[in-house]
CSV table of C-alpha atoms in Angstrom, one decimal:
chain,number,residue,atom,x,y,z
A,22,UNK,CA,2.8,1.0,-18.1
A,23,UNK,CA,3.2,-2.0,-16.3
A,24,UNK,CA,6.7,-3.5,-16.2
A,25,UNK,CA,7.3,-7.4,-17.5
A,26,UNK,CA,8.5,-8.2,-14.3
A,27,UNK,CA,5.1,-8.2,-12.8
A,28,UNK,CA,3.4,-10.7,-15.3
A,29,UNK,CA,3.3,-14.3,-14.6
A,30,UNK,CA,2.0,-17.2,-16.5
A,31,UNK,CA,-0.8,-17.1,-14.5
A,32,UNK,CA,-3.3,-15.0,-12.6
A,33,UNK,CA,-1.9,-16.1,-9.7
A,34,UNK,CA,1.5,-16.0,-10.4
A,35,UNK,CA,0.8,-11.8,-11.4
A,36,UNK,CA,-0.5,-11.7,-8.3
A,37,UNK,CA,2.3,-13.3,-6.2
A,38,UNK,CA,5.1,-10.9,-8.3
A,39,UNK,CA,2.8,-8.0,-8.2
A,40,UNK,CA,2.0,-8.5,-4.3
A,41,UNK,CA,5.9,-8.9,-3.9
A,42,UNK,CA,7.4,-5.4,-5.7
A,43,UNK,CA,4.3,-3.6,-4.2
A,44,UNK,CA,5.5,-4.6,-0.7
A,45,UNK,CA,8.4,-2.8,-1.6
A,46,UNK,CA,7.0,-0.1,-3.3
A,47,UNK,CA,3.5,0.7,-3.1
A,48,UNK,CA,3.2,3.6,-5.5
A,49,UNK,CA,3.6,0.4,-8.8
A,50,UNK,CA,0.5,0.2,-10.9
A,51,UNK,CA,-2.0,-2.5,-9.7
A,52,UNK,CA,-4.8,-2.1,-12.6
A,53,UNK,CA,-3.0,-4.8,-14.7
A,54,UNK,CA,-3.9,-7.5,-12.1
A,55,UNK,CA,-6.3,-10.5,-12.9
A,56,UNK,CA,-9.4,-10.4,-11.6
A,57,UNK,CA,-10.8,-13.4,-9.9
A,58,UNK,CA,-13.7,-15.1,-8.1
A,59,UNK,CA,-14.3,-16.9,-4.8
A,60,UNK,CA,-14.2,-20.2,-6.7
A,61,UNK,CA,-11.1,-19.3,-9.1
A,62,UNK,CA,-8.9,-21.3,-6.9
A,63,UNK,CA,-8.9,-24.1,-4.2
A,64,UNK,CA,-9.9,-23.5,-0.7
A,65,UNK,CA,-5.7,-23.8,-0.1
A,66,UNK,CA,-4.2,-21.8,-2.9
A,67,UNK,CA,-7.3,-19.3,-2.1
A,68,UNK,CA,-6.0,-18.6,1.6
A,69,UNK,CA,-2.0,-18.7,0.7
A,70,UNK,CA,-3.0,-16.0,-1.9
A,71,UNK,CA,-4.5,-13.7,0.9
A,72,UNK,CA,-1.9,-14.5,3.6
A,73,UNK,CA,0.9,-13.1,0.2
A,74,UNK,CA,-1.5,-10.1,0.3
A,75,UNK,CA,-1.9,-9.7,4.3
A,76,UNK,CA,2.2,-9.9,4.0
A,77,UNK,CA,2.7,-7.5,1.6
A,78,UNK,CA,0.5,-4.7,3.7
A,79,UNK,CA,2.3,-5.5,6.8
A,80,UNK,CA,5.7,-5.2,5.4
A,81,UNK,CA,4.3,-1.4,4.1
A,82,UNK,CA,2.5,-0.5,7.8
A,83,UNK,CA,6.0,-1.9,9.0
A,84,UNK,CA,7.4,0.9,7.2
A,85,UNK,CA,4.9,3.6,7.6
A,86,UNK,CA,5.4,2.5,11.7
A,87,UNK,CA,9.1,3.2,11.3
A,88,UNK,CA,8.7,6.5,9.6
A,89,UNK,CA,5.7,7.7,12.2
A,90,UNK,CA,8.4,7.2,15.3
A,91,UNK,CA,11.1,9.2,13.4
A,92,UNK,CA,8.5,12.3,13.7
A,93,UNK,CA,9.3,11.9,17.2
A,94,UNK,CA,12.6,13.4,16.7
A,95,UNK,CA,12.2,15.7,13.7
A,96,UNK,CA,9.4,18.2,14.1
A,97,UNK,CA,10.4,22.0,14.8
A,98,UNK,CA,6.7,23.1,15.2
A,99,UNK,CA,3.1,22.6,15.0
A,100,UNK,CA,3.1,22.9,10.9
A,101,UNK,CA,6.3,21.2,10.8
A,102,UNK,CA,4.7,18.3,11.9
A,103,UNK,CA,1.3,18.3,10.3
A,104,UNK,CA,3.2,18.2,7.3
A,105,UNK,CA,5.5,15.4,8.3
A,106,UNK,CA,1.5,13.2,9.2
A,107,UNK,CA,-0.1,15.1,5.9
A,108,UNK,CA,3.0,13.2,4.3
A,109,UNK,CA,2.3,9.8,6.1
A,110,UNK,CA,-1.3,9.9,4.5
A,111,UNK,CA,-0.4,8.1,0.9
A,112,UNK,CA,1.0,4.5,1.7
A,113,UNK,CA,-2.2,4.5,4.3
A,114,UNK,CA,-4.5,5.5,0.9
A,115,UNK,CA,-2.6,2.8,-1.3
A,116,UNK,CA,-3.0,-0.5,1.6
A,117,UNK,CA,-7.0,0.3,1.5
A,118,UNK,CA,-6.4,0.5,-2.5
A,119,UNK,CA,-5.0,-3.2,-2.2
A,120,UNK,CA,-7.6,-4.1,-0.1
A,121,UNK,CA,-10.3,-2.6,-2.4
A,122,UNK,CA,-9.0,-3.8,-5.8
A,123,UNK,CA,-11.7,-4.8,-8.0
A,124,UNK,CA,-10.1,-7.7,-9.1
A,125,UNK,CA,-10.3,-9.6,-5.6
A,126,UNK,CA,-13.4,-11.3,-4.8
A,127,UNK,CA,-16.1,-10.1,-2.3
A,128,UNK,CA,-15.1,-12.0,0.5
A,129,UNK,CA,-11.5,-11.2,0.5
A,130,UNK,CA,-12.6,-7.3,-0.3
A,131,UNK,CA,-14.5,-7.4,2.7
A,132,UNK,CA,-11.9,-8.5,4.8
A,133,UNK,CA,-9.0,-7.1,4.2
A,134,UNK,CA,-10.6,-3.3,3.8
A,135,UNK,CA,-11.8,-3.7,7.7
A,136,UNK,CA,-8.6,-5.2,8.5
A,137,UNK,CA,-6.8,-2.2,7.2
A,138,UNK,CA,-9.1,0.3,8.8
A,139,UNK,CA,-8.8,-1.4,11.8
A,140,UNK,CA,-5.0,-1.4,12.2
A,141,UNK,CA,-5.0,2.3,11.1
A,142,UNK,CA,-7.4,3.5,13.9
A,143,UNK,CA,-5.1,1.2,16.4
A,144,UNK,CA,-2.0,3.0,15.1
A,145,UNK,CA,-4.2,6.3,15.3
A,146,UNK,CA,-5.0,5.7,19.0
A,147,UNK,CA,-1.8,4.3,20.3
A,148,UNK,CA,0.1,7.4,18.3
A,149,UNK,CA,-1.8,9.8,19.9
A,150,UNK,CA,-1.7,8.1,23.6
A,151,UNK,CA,2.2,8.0,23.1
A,152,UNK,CA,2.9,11.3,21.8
A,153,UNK,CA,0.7,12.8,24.5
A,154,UNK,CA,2.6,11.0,27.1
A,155,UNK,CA,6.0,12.1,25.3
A,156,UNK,CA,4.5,16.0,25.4
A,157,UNK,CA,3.5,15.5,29.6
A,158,UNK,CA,7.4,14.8,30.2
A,159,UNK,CA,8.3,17.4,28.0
A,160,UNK,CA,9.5,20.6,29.4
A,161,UNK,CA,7.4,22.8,26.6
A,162,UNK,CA,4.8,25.4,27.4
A,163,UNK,CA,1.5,23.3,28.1
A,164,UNK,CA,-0.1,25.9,25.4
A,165,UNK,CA,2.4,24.5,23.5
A,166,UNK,CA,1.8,20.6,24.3
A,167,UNK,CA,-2.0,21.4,23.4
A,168,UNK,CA,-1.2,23.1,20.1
A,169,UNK,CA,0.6,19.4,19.2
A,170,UNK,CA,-1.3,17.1,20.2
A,171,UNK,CA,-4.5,19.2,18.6
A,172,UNK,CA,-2.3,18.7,15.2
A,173,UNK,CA,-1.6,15.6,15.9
A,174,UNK,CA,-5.4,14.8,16.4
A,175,UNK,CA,-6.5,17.0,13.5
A,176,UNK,CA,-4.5,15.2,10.9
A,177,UNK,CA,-5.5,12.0,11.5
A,178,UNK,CA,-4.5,8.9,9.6
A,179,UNK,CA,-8.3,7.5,9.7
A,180,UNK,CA,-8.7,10.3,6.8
A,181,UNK,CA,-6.3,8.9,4.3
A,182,UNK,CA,-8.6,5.5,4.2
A,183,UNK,CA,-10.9,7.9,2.1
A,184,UNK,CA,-8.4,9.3,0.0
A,185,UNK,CA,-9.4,9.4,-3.9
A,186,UNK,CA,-6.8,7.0,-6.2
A,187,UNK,CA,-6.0,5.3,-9.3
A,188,UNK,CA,-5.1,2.0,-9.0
A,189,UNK,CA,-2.3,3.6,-11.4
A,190,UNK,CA,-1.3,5.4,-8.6
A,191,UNK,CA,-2.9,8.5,-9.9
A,192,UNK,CA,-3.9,10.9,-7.2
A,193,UNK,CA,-5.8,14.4,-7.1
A,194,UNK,CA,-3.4,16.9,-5.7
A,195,UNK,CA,-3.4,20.9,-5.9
A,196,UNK,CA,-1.7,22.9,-7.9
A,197,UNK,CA,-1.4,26.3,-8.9
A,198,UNK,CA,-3.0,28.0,-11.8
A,199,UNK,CA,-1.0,30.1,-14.1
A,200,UNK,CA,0.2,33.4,-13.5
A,201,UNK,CA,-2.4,36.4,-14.2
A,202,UNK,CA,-5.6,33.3,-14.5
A,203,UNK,CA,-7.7,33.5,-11.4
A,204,UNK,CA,-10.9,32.3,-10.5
A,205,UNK,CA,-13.3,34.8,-10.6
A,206,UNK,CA,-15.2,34.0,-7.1
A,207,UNK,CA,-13.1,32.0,-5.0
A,208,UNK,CA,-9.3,33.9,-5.9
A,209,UNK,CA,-7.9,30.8,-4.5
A,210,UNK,CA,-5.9,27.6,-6.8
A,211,UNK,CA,-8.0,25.1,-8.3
A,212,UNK,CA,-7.3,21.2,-8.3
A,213,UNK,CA,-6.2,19.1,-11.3
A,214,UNK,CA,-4.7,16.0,-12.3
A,215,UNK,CA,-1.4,15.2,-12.0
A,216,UNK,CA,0.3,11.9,-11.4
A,217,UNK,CA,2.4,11.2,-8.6
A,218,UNK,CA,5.8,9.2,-9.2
């Protein structure tokens, strides 16, 4: 359900509010916004429109930055921090969202989904460069030093641009079957739909 807050008197205005609590919190429903075309607005209210939405993802991969150098300091082990990146992966899924709404034109579509994968691989890269010069001053095992820096590579953020969601925020995650139900060839938990708060 989307919250009054987010509606303005006009398309743009939707945008603008929406654009603003999203930058916040990126999980809020975006399938209420307006769609609109390459000639629904001046040349000038066109571009102040995509610098609102080119501020709201940067105040979100200012975030996401800020949380990625905390794993610095609070991994215990190889899992323990592919969980911490697994967990990374969903405000990455919801900027290429934003950038893929079907509401936006073409042109702005266009440009702001290779903008976002473009800064992802650049924080990909640079993350990995860093963390492997943090592990060559480290004094760990260099089995160990491998181990990390092959989960750091393995759960890379480039995957999450492909992740499936709702522009409700609706995701696929997995989740266990009941007790005693099995399936019959696999033995292993089957996926449904749930949404994600």
């Amino acid at each position: 359900m989307t919250s009054n807050n987010l509606l303005g008197a006009s398309p743009y205005e939707t945008w603008v509010r929406t654009l603003k609590a999203w930058s916040q919190d990126p999980t809020i429903s975006l399938e209420h916004l307006p769609a609109l075309q390459d000639d629904t607005y001046s040349p000038d209210t066109a571009n102040r429109l995509l610098h609102a939405i080119i501020d709201a993802m940067s105040a979100v991969n200012e975030r996401w930055l800020a949380d990625l150098g905390r794993i610095f300091d609070n991994y215990r082990d190889p899992y323990e921090l592919g969980r911490r990146l697994v967990q990374l992966r969903p405000a990455i899924a919801r900027s290429m969202q934003l950038a893929s709404h079907p509401s936006l034109p073409q042109t702005f579509r266009d440009a702001l989904q290779s903008s976002v994968r473009s800064t992802i691989e650049r924080n990909q890269r640079e993350f990995e460069e860093s963390f492997e010069t943090t592990l060559r001053h480290s004094d760990l095992p260099k089995s160990t030093r491998e181990q990390l820096l092959r989960t750091v590579r393995e759960n890379s953020f480039v995957r999450a641009l492909n992740h499936e969601a709702k522009q409700t925020g609706e995701r696929l995650v997995a989740v266990a079957l009941p007790e005693g139900v099995h399936d019959p060839v696999e033995r292993q938990p089957r996926h449904q739909r749930r949404i994600i708060l």
